[in-house]
Amino acid sequence: MSLLQTNNVVKRFGGLVAVNKMTFSVDEGHIVSIIGPNGAGKTTFFNSLTGIYKPEEGEILFKDHSLIGLRPDQVSARGISRTFQNIRLFGSMSVIENILVGMHIRLKQNALDALFRSKKFNEEEKDAEQKASALMEYVGLKNVGNELARNLPYGGQRRIEIARALAANPTLLLLDEPTAGMNPNETEDAIKLFRRIRDEKGITILLIEHDMRVVMGISEYISVMDYGEKIAEGTPQEIRKNQRVIEAYLGRDAASSKD
Amino acid sequence: MKTFFSELFKKANSGFWPIVITLGFLIVGTISVYQSPRSLSAFLTLMLCPLLLYFMKINMKIKIFIGLLLIIVILPVLGIRNIFYLEVIFQMAVFAALALGLNIVIGMAGLLDLGYVAFYAVGAYTWAIFGSKQLSLLHSIPGAAPAGAEFTLSPTYFWLFLFLGVGLAALAGILLGLPVLRLRGDYLAIVTLGFGEVIRVLALNLDKPLNLTNGPQGITPIQRPPLPPEFIIGPIRTLLTPIVGRPPTDAEFYNVFFYFIALFIIMIAIMVATRLEDSRIGRAWTAIREDETAAIAMGIPLVRMKLAAFAAGASFAGAMGVLYSANRTFVSPETFSFLQSIGVLTMVILGGLGSIPGVIFGASAVVILNIQVLQNFSLYLSELRQSDAVIPIINFAWKDLSNQLDPAKYQKLVFGIILVLMMIFRPSGLIPAERRKRELVEEKE
Ligand SMILES: Nc1ncnc2c1ncn2[C@@H]1O[C@H](COP(=O)(O)OP(=O)(O)OP(=O)(O)O)[C@@H](O)[C@H]1O
Ligand SMILES: [Mg+2]
């Protein structure tokens, strides 16, 4: 049974059809990748799933409930967490606070608890802090809990973003080019981390990725987008051999020397 | 040079030095204010003590003891000798609370609000209307109060209205928040500025058809809360008589009384601000300030949190508004001008956006600058004007100096200069915001 199912999702910007009739699904417990040339509409598709954009047409079902019309915070509460292509941390908050913000929907305290420092509040805060520490450890961050997030190196910031997304206890984790800008060692670590997240925490992962080693290495299933449309899908072996995919990539490459 | 000073500070802030220096300032300050109650430098010396207490490494218990000694004993006693000081501290407390409130909106949640003084007005007019004779003058022409009008409520209702003022201001905060939720940055600033003016103009014009605010003339007299009963005041009066040199009058007791109410409110304001900041709500506000899109993707309900920020920030101003109208026994629309909003903003920016100790310091510094330093400078200039002195080289006689050049009128200039200088040299303020350091148990390898 599929955890996420979209039917004919369309997102337009004026005359530009950024996402065109995307019909797509992610099975529970899988690692699924979306690939495609620059400007194919991958990020726009993510934004449509998470409520940041409102798609003009189509249907989005998550655990068989429609996500259409929900605000991003409501989508997040349903169990979808994400990271961003260009890292979006809360730069002048500490690393641990960034992760605590990720726990927002899980925390039960209200303003009065905070004002009177009720027992419930103190216990919850302590527990949250411990969980956040554990998450830092989990994504491989050490002794940086009190640093400001913006002071961490690039790789570290990517890790915080993942920890922050995990803090919400999601069922589905959306990662938008999580290894962009990483060196080969860091990429290797990241691949291991994604596998662990799926294997140990049982979280389904949907990622957008340009790095073919990552994509081919960890995905069970791959969808390929070009000009807003899904042009192919299948296992890594199938995608590798798919003529349309090769054309989409080579065609682009020949026209404009890519990247 | 910079390292020299920081070395010096390090040295002064270790061993027994902190306590010696702080006590030194406390004693010298107290004695010199006692001796010469009108000297500005004496007062500033004394006012350095709270700052030293904050920055110096001193045992927490001793800090609290010295702080309480200063607040509960020294300042009121000195204040009775020179009432003006209590007024200064009263204003410091009022503006510190306003700055703390505005800091929630601008500093924490990042919502640029230029009409903040509106909430102060809501609080002030709440008590002004119910705590004066205004309700029995609803049908009379402003300014032509018939004789024999009665106060509507007994003055003890002040305490209830302190809470009502908080509630109404918070409500006004939500009302302002609702239409501006989608706006950011400059647009938000302009709409809030407009809102501030709307409230002021309402106060100005709600004298018809029903005379609710008495228009431009303002409302007076407004009742003050009754003094504590004689069995509390009596012993204090006996105690103070030898120190002050005469039995303190009721008017003087009122100043001390308001000073304590202001202190009480500011303590609560500080507590509320710090506790909210360090909770799920405060983190959500800061997250919204840092990156709205990321915040909402992390499950933070933007609308609710922004409204909460407006309401919480406004409530501080509401409380101080009620207190202010009782203290002055008079309110008029003029008090709630745009310049006041800018004044509070200046305090927040001077102290440090998002920094609770910072904005308290900023408020204190601007108040002292405005009502003491500038005033003293004005006085000095007018003395020079009356003398025969001339400025040497250019041979300019002081008495020819234009009367327009009265520094006390230069508030706007001062605000402007502070804002510009801070933006250029220290955008994060004199006491920048810091994130709380947590003791994390991180697992070892
Ligand atoms: N907010 C927006 N307004 C207008 N056009 C947009 C907007 N966001 C994206 N687009 C356009 O939609 C198309 C798809 O962009 P999108 O960012 O989804 O591509 P992508 O597949 O994520 O590319 P990349 O690999 O470079 O990240 C592009 O042509 C882009 O210019
Ligand atoms: Mg993209």
XYZ file of C-alpha atoms and ligand atoms in Angstrom:
736
model
C 0.000 0.000 0.000
C 1.374 3.411 -0.831
C 2.044 5.914 1.936
C 1.937 8.873 -0.402
C -0.059 8.992 -3.592
C -0.455 11.929 -5.943
C -2.763 12.034 -8.944
C -2.358 14.523 -11.787
C -0.902 17.280 -9.640
C -0.470 20.510 -11.594
C 1.330 23.614 -10.355
C 1.600 26.652 -12.594
C 3.460 29.913 -12.210
C 1.689 32.232 -14.609
C 2.154 30.625 -17.988
C 4.838 28.253 -16.783
C 3.657 24.780 -15.887
C 6.257 23.885 -13.273
C 4.624 20.583 -12.310
C 2.514 18.889 -14.944
C 0.131 16.041 -14.173
C 2.394 14.347 -11.690
C 1.044 10.960 -10.749
C 3.373 9.395 -8.334
C 3.510 7.187 -5.298
C 5.814 6.233 -2.480
C 5.508 2.925 -0.686
C 5.896 2.720 3.035
C 9.432 1.848 4.127
C 11.032 2.627 0.778
C 13.718 5.074 -0.169
C 12.508 6.775 -3.336
C 14.370 9.337 -5.427
C 13.210 12.007 -7.781
C 15.806 13.045 -10.315
C 15.742 15.374 -13.276
C 17.622 18.234 -14.900
C 17.751 21.703 -13.338
C 14.411 23.467 -13.444
C 12.505 20.214 -13.988
C 10.070 21.077 -11.190
C 11.322 18.765 -8.469
C 11.453 21.370 -5.703
C 8.125 22.801 -6.813
C 6.642 19.330 -6.492
C 7.989 19.075 -2.923
C 6.555 22.474 -2.112
C 3.190 21.377 -3.470
C 3.250 18.270 -1.293
C 4.083 20.196 1.873
C 1.504 22.943 1.436
C 3.945 25.735 0.676
C 2.397 25.964 -2.806
C -1.228 25.222 -3.537
C -1.432 23.025 -6.611
C -4.052 24.109 -9.148
C -5.189 20.611 -9.963
C -4.824 17.106 -8.740
C -4.984 15.066 -5.625
C -2.478 14.368 -2.884
C -3.163 11.523 -0.496
C -1.063 10.752 2.535
C -2.062 7.718 4.570
C -5.243 7.863 2.473
C -6.139 11.377 3.639
C -6.068 14.344 1.305
C -3.447 16.985 1.966
C -5.002 19.469 -0.448
C -5.760 22.780 1.218
C -3.720 22.082 4.328
C -1.196 24.638 5.546
C 2.455 23.571 5.850
C 2.201 23.303 9.635
C -0.819 21.021 9.274
C 0.987 18.871 6.719
C 3.885 18.656 9.134
C 1.511 17.588 11.891
C 0.265 14.764 9.638
C 3.773 13.329 9.660
C 5.710 14.796 6.748
C 8.996 16.526 7.550
C 11.404 18.072 5.113
C 14.740 19.725 4.508
C 15.420 22.472 2.003
C 17.579 22.647 -1.102
C 19.279 25.826 0.068
C 19.670 25.175 3.771
C 17.099 27.034 5.843
C 18.188 26.898 9.442
C 17.316 29.323 12.207
C 20.775 30.842 12.002
C 20.965 32.805 15.228
C 19.488 30.057 17.349
C 21.713 27.400 18.822
C 21.931 23.976 17.216
C 19.958 22.344 20.007
C 17.245 25.012 19.774
C 16.899 24.375 16.060
C 16.164 20.764 16.846
C 13.786 21.756 19.655
C 11.843 23.888 17.167
C 11.489 20.745 15.088
C 9.715 19.174 18.083
C 7.172 21.986 18.221
C 4.145 19.860 17.379
C 5.147 17.108 19.760
C 5.431 19.328 22.815
C 2.286 19.688 24.901
C 3.181 22.707 27.081
C 1.169 25.907 26.825
C 1.908 29.496 27.791
C 0.691 29.053 31.371
C 2.938 26.030 31.882
C 5.833 28.146 30.654
C 4.947 31.098 32.907
C 4.551 29.048 36.054
C 7.274 26.538 35.178
C 4.892 23.720 36.024
C 6.183 20.244 36.707
C 4.847 19.155 33.345
C 6.792 21.968 31.676
C 10.089 21.208 33.368
C 9.836 17.503 32.681
C 8.869 18.024 29.080
C 11.698 20.490 28.468
C 14.254 18.176 30.016
C 12.984 15.263 28.030
C 12.968 17.303 24.824
C 16.517 18.449 25.454
C 17.649 14.873 25.927
C 15.892 13.734 22.791
C 17.434 16.611 20.860
C 20.890 15.682 22.150
C 20.315 12.117 21.112
C 19.257 13.267 17.646
C 22.405 15.361 17.314
C 24.422 12.327 18.165
C 22.390 10.272 15.705
C 23.171 12.510 12.739
C 26.821 12.736 13.778
C 27.051 16.138 15.416
C 29.265 16.277 18.481
C 29.651 18.975 21.123
C 28.050 21.703 19.069
C 24.691 21.891 20.835
C 25.290 25.422 22.095
C 26.873 26.779 18.917
C 24.826 29.094 16.757
C 23.575 27.126 13.775
C 24.981 29.641 11.292
C 28.493 29.114 12.658
C 28.642 25.461 11.657
C 30.332 24.345 8.451
C 28.178 23.413 5.501
C 28.113 19.690 6.159
C 27.190 20.303 9.776
C 24.308 22.546 8.766
C 22.934 19.835 6.481
C 23.026 17.458 9.426
C 21.189 19.921 11.686
C 18.479 20.237 9.087
C 18.033 16.498 9.023
C 18.027 16.281 12.818
C 15.470 19.094 12.964
C 13.249 17.271 10.491
C 13.579 14.017 12.439
C 12.664 15.810 15.649
C 9.045 15.935 14.543
C 8.908 12.112 14.455
C 7.815 12.018 10.821
C 6.475 9.052 8.911
C 7.795 10.471 5.661
C 10.992 12.453 5.300
C 11.478 14.681 2.254
C 15.085 15.596 1.502
C 15.797 18.201 -1.181
C 19.323 17.624 -2.531
C 20.700 16.673 0.877
C 24.227 15.958 -0.341
C 24.637 19.019 -2.561
C 27.954 20.674 -1.812
C 29.290 17.783 0.238
C 32.691 16.207 -0.351
C 32.872 12.460 -1.155
C 33.496 11.491 2.474
C 30.563 13.490 3.727
C 28.380 12.074 0.968
C 29.395 8.562 2.018
C 28.363 9.354 5.615
C 25.104 10.858 4.436
C 24.196 7.727 2.474
C 24.814 5.623 5.570
C 22.706 8.012 7.629
C 19.756 7.799 5.215
C 19.889 4.030 5.317
C 19.957 4.044 9.104
C 17.027 6.434 9.286
C 14.987 4.075 7.177
C 16.218 0.802 8.687
C 16.341 1.797 12.350
C 13.581 4.361 12.596
C 11.389 2.913 9.884
C 10.947 6.317 8.266
C 10.073 6.381 4.567
C 12.374 8.679 2.600
C 11.704 10.625 -0.562
C 14.698 12.499 -1.873
C 15.614 14.789 -4.698
C 19.188 14.212 -5.704
C 21.589 15.067 -8.489
C 24.456 12.863 -7.349
C 23.968 9.585 -9.254
C 26.125 7.605 -6.846
C 23.708 8.487 -4.076
C 20.617 7.916 -6.173
C 21.692 4.595 -7.619
C 23.212 3.501 -4.323
C 20.243 3.813 -2.009
C 16.969 4.125 -3.907
C 14.594 1.255 -4.301
C 12.672 3.268 -6.786
C 13.381 6.316 -8.948
C 11.130 8.792 -10.722
C 12.519 11.077 -13.385
C 11.085 14.529 -14.026
C 11.663 16.803 -16.992
C 9.749 19.989 -17.817
C 7.402 19.366 -14.924
C 6.406 15.904 -16.100
C 7.287 12.463 -14.951
C 9.096 10.950 -17.917
C 10.125 7.654 -16.382
C 10.039 5.571 -13.270
C 11.459 2.292 -12.111
C 14.253 0.584 -10.288
C 17.788 1.973 -10.609
C 18.633 -0.677 -13.208
C 15.624 0.232 -15.321
C 16.299 3.954 -15.101
C 19.949 3.503 -16.070
C 18.876 1.929 -19.345
C 15.879 4.146 -20.081
C 16.270 5.918 -23.396
C 14.144 8.986 -22.517
C 16.125 9.556 -19.362
C 19.422 9.416 -21.153
C 18.093 11.851 -23.727
C 16.774 14.253 -21.132
C 20.140 14.362 -19.457
C 22.379 14.211 -22.533
C 20.183 16.599 -24.469
C 20.489 19.168 -21.731
C 24.189 18.472 -21.366
C 24.954 18.973 -25.031
C 22.949 22.216 -25.254
C 24.319 23.912 -22.165
C 27.471 22.602 -20.545
C 25.779 21.511 -17.361
C 26.819 23.044 -13.998
C 43.750 49.560 23.455
C 40.788 47.275 23.253
C 42.747 44.367 24.691
C 44.039 46.608 27.452
C 40.506 47.370 28.541
C 39.318 43.823 28.292
C 42.366 42.705 30.325
C 41.554 45.335 32.884
C 37.937 44.226 32.997
C 38.972 40.606 33.404
C 41.200 41.544 36.302
C 38.504 43.670 37.903
C 36.048 40.827 37.501
C 37.966 38.156 39.403
C 38.691 37.361 43.026
C 37.307 39.787 45.579
C 37.397 42.774 43.218
C 33.825 42.567 41.927
C 32.276 42.814 45.340
C 34.674 45.596 46.390
C 33.975 47.649 43.276
C 30.218 47.175 43.440
C 30.007 48.004 47.139
C 32.312 50.949 46.497
C 29.972 52.369 43.890
C 26.971 51.646 46.078
C 28.419 53.440 49.107
C 29.955 56.365 47.238
C 26.795 56.727 45.165
C 24.476 56.592 48.156
C 26.468 59.082 50.161
C 26.922 61.526 47.334
C 23.252 61.432 46.344
C 22.362 61.897 50.007
C 24.719 64.854 50.279
C 23.852 66.555 47.020
C 20.449 65.367 45.857
C 20.585 67.490 42.709
C 23.898 66.291 41.316
C 23.604 64.295 38.095
C 26.986 62.619 38.479
C 26.068 61.405 41.944
C 22.908 59.844 40.605
C 24.721 58.243 37.684
C 27.271 56.746 40.075
C 24.468 55.149 42.019
C 22.754 53.988 38.838
C 25.910 52.133 37.819
C 25.302 49.712 40.685
C 22.553 47.679 39.000
C 24.745 47.412 35.912
C 27.721 46.254 37.973
C 25.509 43.805 39.798
C 24.483 42.357 36.466
C 27.934 42.072 34.927
C 30.230 41.308 37.850
C 30.998 37.800 39.023
C 29.486 37.868 42.462
C 27.812 35.148 44.455
C 24.154 35.079 43.449
C 22.894 35.417 47.016
C 25.031 38.491 47.638
C 23.862 39.950 44.335
C 20.234 39.545 45.311
C 20.894 40.969 48.757
C 22.626 44.087 47.413
C 19.961 44.466 44.742
C 17.131 44.306 47.273
C 18.958 46.698 49.595
C 19.255 49.173 46.759
C 15.684 48.793 45.550
C 13.802 48.517 48.811
C 15.817 50.711 51.160
C 18.303 53.031 49.514
C 16.346 54.294 46.515
C 13.060 55.062 48.307
C 14.876 56.839 51.135
C 16.998 58.888 48.769
C 13.895 59.393 46.651
C 12.063 61.089 49.470
C 14.948 63.543 49.748
C 14.734 64.276 46.041
C 11.385 63.250 44.618
C 12.733 63.692 41.124
C 14.779 60.490 41.377
C 11.720 58.411 42.084
C 10.175 59.967 39.007
C 13.247 59.004 36.982
C 13.146 55.444 38.240
C 9.389 55.289 37.767
C 9.817 56.308 34.149
C 12.682 53.860 33.755
C 10.419 51.064 34.952
C 7.521 52.153 32.734
C 9.672 52.348 29.641
C 11.564 49.187 30.477
C 8.228 47.348 30.521
C 7.260 48.940 27.218
C 10.632 47.997 25.766
C 10.239 44.425 27.025
C 6.845 44.208 25.372
C 8.007 45.675 22.098
C 10.996 43.367 22.275
C 8.668 40.377 22.135
C 7.103 41.681 18.935
C 10.180 43.054 17.176
C 13.091 41.388 18.896
C 11.791 37.866 19.265
C 9.140 37.460 16.577
C 10.744 39.897 14.140
C 7.522 41.833 13.454
C 8.411 45.478 12.938
C 5.718 47.325 14.886
C 5.875 51.123 14.693
C 2.571 51.773 16.436
C 3.344 50.107 19.721
C 2.346 53.111 21.806
C -1.275 52.433 20.809
C -1.444 49.631 23.370
C -0.052 51.922 26.025
C -2.888 54.298 25.132
C -5.456 51.510 25.398
C -4.278 50.747 28.937
C -4.106 54.393 29.927
C -7.559 55.284 28.614
C -9.085 52.157 30.140
C -8.397 53.431 33.631
C -8.736 57.076 32.639
C -12.334 56.599 31.543
C -13.445 54.411 34.441
C -11.220 55.856 37.133
C -12.267 59.463 36.537
C -15.564 61.339 36.425
C -15.706 60.862 32.682
C -18.588 58.378 32.720
C -20.885 60.929 34.315
C -19.798 63.525 31.754
C -20.689 61.457 28.705
C -23.328 63.921 27.577
C -21.621 67.155 28.441
C -19.516 69.264 26.119
C -15.774 68.633 26.511
C -14.173 71.136 28.832
C -17.462 72.284 30.315
C -17.693 69.869 33.197
C -20.756 70.557 35.330
C -20.100 70.961 39.031
C -20.837 68.070 41.317
C -19.904 65.276 38.933
C -19.043 62.103 40.771
C -16.280 59.544 40.363
C -17.852 56.448 38.922
C -15.768 53.852 40.714
C -13.903 53.749 43.979
C -10.134 54.088 43.579
C -9.547 50.523 44.766
C -10.828 49.369 41.377
C -7.420 50.411 40.079
C -6.114 46.947 40.884
C -8.842 45.269 38.895
C -8.219 47.626 36.008
C -4.556 46.771 36.005
C -5.671 43.336 34.832
C -8.402 44.686 32.576
C -5.864 46.983 30.941
C -3.635 44.013 30.245
C -6.543 42.100 28.746
C -7.849 44.949 26.613
C -4.393 45.797 25.302
C -3.847 42.146 24.409
C -7.178 42.183 22.591
C -6.107 45.323 20.725
C -2.892 43.501 19.855
C -4.884 40.691 18.290
C -7.106 43.161 16.437
C -4.020 44.793 14.981
C -2.468 41.424 14.284
C -5.340 40.002 12.275
C -5.174 42.329 9.258
C -1.387 42.480 9.120
C -0.685 38.754 9.284
C 0.318 38.516 5.660
C 2.517 41.587 5.735
C 6.228 41.613 6.332
C 8.970 44.144 6.815
C 8.260 47.619 5.475
C 4.594 46.966 4.763
C 4.015 45.745 8.269
C 5.829 48.794 9.637
C 3.608 51.180 7.694
C 0.337 49.517 8.678
C 1.276 49.353 12.360
C 2.358 52.974 12.229
C -1.084 53.777 10.870
C -2.734 51.747 13.620
C -0.856 53.740 16.250
C -2.118 56.951 14.721
C -5.668 55.620 14.478
C -5.762 54.986 18.211
C -4.388 58.447 18.924
C -6.874 60.101 16.581
C -9.689 58.097 18.159
C -8.657 59.412 21.554
C -8.612 62.883 20.051
C -12.063 62.659 18.476
C -14.139 60.406 20.699
C -15.519 63.422 22.530
C -18.565 63.336 20.280
C -21.211 62.068 19.944
C -20.511 60.647 23.387
C -17.804 62.382 25.330
C -15.712 59.308 26.042
C -12.179 60.694 25.923
C -12.751 64.426 26.426
C -10.904 65.062 23.160
C -7.649 66.990 22.940
C -7.951 68.298 26.496
C -7.578 64.836 27.902
C -9.092 63.360 31.028
C -8.384 64.611 34.523
C -8.519 64.042 37.446
C -7.933 60.307 37.416
C -7.966 58.526 40.745
C -4.920 56.938 42.309
C -5.041 53.660 44.168
C -5.379 54.308 47.920
C -2.170 54.267 49.953
C -1.591 51.219 52.141
C -3.337 51.548 55.518
C -1.887 53.625 58.336
C -0.561 50.635 60.287
C 1.932 50.039 57.469
C 2.679 53.658 56.620
C 2.852 54.852 60.240
C 5.952 52.913 61.329
C 7.692 53.733 58.043
C 6.997 57.404 58.600
C 8.493 57.264 62.095
C 11.494 55.391 60.728
C 12.075 57.832 57.915
C 11.623 61.061 59.856
C 15.200 61.218 61.250
C 16.752 60.199 57.918
C 14.818 62.671 55.820
C 14.888 65.344 58.487
C 11.099 65.751 58.634
C 8.052 63.511 58.459
C 7.425 62.545 54.824
C 4.166 63.823 53.400
C 1.418 61.799 51.752
C 2.452 63.155 48.362
C 5.936 61.805 48.930
C 4.540 58.475 50.041
C 2.561 58.374 46.841
C 5.762 58.678 44.839
C 7.320 55.805 46.758
C 4.109 53.850 46.393
C 4.037 54.238 42.615
C 7.718 53.437 42.489
C 6.994 50.125 44.175
C 4.009 49.336 41.968
C 6.146 50.067 38.906
C 8.914 47.851 40.264
C 6.437 45.092 40.944
C 5.057 45.240 37.415
C 8.498 45.389 35.852
C 9.591 42.344 37.865
C 6.589 40.433 36.571
C 7.259 41.703 33.054
C 10.856 40.507 33.219
C 9.753 37.147 34.522
C 7.089 36.727 31.867
C 9.469 37.770 29.102
C 12.293 35.472 30.185
C 10.046 32.497 30.784
C 8.199 32.861 27.528
C 11.454 33.295 25.657
C 12.803 30.068 27.015
C 9.860 27.880 26.081
C 8.201 26.349 23.074
C 6.445 29.659 22.331
C 9.585 31.775 22.534
C 11.470 29.368 20.305
C 8.624 29.442 17.811
C 8.730 33.267 17.763
C 12.451 33.297 17.139
C 12.092 30.649 14.460
C 9.497 32.816 12.701
C 11.867 35.772 12.873
C 14.721 33.731 11.455
C 12.888 32.023 8.618
C 9.130 32.026 8.265
C 9.019 29.346 5.587
C 11.195 26.950 7.541
C 9.269 27.689 10.725
C 5.930 26.858 9.201
C 7.351 23.733 7.587
C 8.429 22.635 11.074
C 4.817 22.709 12.177
C 4.635 26.151 13.726
C 1.190 27.683 13.206
C 2.180 31.091 11.893
C -1.113 32.864 12.493
C -1.545 31.766 16.055
C 2.064 32.487 16.993
C 2.108 35.944 15.434
C -1.123 36.892 17.144
C 0.294 35.573 20.409
C 3.350 37.778 19.949
C 1.230 40.861 19.287
C -0.999 40.093 22.262
C 1.832 39.344 24.683
C 3.777 42.419 23.634
C 0.712 44.638 23.869
C -0.235 43.384 27.325
C 2.938 44.808 28.870
C 2.069 48.216 27.481
C -1.506 47.854 28.727
C -0.400 47.332 32.335
C 1.941 50.276 32.239
C -0.729 52.415 30.597
C -3.092 51.879 33.525
C -0.303 52.656 35.972
C 0.721 55.737 34.037
C -2.733 57.275 33.957
C -3.125 56.766 37.704
C 0.306 58.191 38.384
C -0.212 61.325 36.303
C -3.920 61.615 37.183
C -4.141 62.932 33.637
C -4.047 61.500 30.128
C -4.249 63.239 26.795
C -3.789 62.033 23.221
C -0.490 63.906 22.931
C 1.278 61.391 25.153
C 0.669 58.662 22.613
C 2.269 60.214 19.587
C 4.289 58.415 16.964
C 7.403 59.848 18.603
C 6.724 57.717 21.683
C 6.680 54.572 19.558
C 9.973 55.598 18.032
C 11.295 56.308 21.516
C 10.520 52.773 22.675
C 11.971 51.392 19.459
C 15.151 53.379 20.116
C 15.420 51.815 23.558
C 15.054 48.324 22.126
C 17.630 48.918 19.409
C 20.081 50.670 21.712
C 19.958 47.823 24.217
C 19.902 45.006 21.692
C 17.044 43.498 19.701
C 15.931 40.311 21.364
C 18.049 40.865 24.463
C 16.048 41.148 27.679
C 18.820 42.698 29.818
C 19.681 44.813 26.800
C 16.305 46.451 26.360
C 15.996 47.152 30.078
C 19.356 48.861 29.932
C 18.358 50.669 26.746
C 15.170 51.972 28.348
C 17.028 53.171 31.448
C 19.746 54.848 29.412
C 17.322 56.691 27.126
C 15.174 57.843 30.052
C 18.199 59.182 31.916
C 19.455 60.827 28.753
C 16.111 62.403 28.022
C 14.922 63.663 31.329
C 18.214 64.179 33.097
C 21.194 64.708 30.851
C 19.426 66.858 28.284
C 17.584 68.750 31.005
C 20.819 69.439 32.871
C 22.442 70.570 29.685
C 19.523 72.921 29.029
C 19.853 74.343 32.500
C 23.549 74.856 32.025
C 23.021 76.639 28.723
C 20.399 78.939 30.154
C 22.738 79.830 33.012
C 25.393 80.684 30.464
C 22.870 82.746 28.577
C 22.155 84.812 31.635
C 25.819 85.406 32.339
C 28.174 87.754 30.524
C 30.396 84.932 29.320
C 31.556 84.812 25.717
C 32.870 81.940 23.633
C 36.567 82.854 23.421
C 38.016 82.616 19.906
C 34.872 83.459 17.891
C 33.897 86.107 20.426
C 30.284 85.050 20.642
C 28.345 86.216 23.663
C 26.319 83.381 25.231
C 23.420 85.699 25.849
C 22.951 86.091 22.098
C 22.398 82.357 21.781
C 18.968 81.681 20.338
C 16.312 80.324 22.671
C 15.494 77.761 20.042
C 18.670 75.981 21.018
C 17.194 74.197 23.988
C 18.600 70.673 24.253
C 15.570 69.524 26.213
C 13.602 69.939 23.006
C 15.980 67.700 21.104
C 14.500 64.340 21.944
C 13.828 63.581 18.317
C 17.380 64.420 17.397
C 18.663 62.165 20.158
C 16.488 59.268 19.010
C 17.647 59.810 15.459
C 21.318 59.943 16.348
C 21.086 56.852 18.535
C 19.285 54.877 15.820
C 21.748 55.854 13.104
C 24.851 55.265 15.210
C 23.603 51.893 16.408
C 22.771 50.762 12.897
C 26.264 51.679 11.724
C 28.422 50.588 14.632
C 26.535 48.098 16.760
C 23.473 46.711 15.029
C 23.065 44.047 17.687
C 22.911 46.606 20.496
C 24.966 47.441 23.577
C 24.094 44.190 25.347
C 23.485 41.817 22.418
C 21.112 38.895 22.707
C 22.657 35.582 23.639
C 21.199 32.134 23.391
C 20.944 30.265 26.637
C 23.791 27.808 27.109
C 22.490 24.413 28.036
C 24.394 21.771 29.902
C 24.116 18.951 27.477
C 24.970 15.426 28.346
C 26.564 14.378 25.110
C 27.677 10.835 24.905
C 31.375 10.208 24.705
C 32.981 8.037 22.056
N 8.015 30.785 -6.910
C 8.195 30.657 -8.236
N 7.702 31.574 -9.081
C 7.869 31.448 -10.409
N 8.526 30.441 -10.987
C 9.048 29.494 -10.206
C 8.921 29.551 -8.788
N 9.545 28.463 -8.247
C 10.050 27.782 -9.281
N 9.759 28.381 -10.449
C 10.090 27.882 -11.774
O 9.577 26.577 -11.880
C 10.466 25.730 -12.571
C 10.799 24.549 -11.718
O 11.655 24.954 -10.648
P 12.134 23.989 -9.497
O 12.858 24.806 -8.510
O 11.001 23.203 -9.026
O 13.159 23.038 -10.263
P 14.084 21.901 -9.694
O 13.759 20.679 -10.448
O 14.011 21.850 -8.236
O 15.500 22.408 -10.161
P 16.911 22.347 -9.434
O 17.507 21.030 -9.764
O 17.682 23.451 -10.060
O 16.677 22.554 -7.994
C 11.673 26.572 -12.918
O 11.517 27.021 -14.256
C 11.588 27.739 -11.989
O 12.126 28.890 -12.557
Mg 15.252 22.219 -6.688
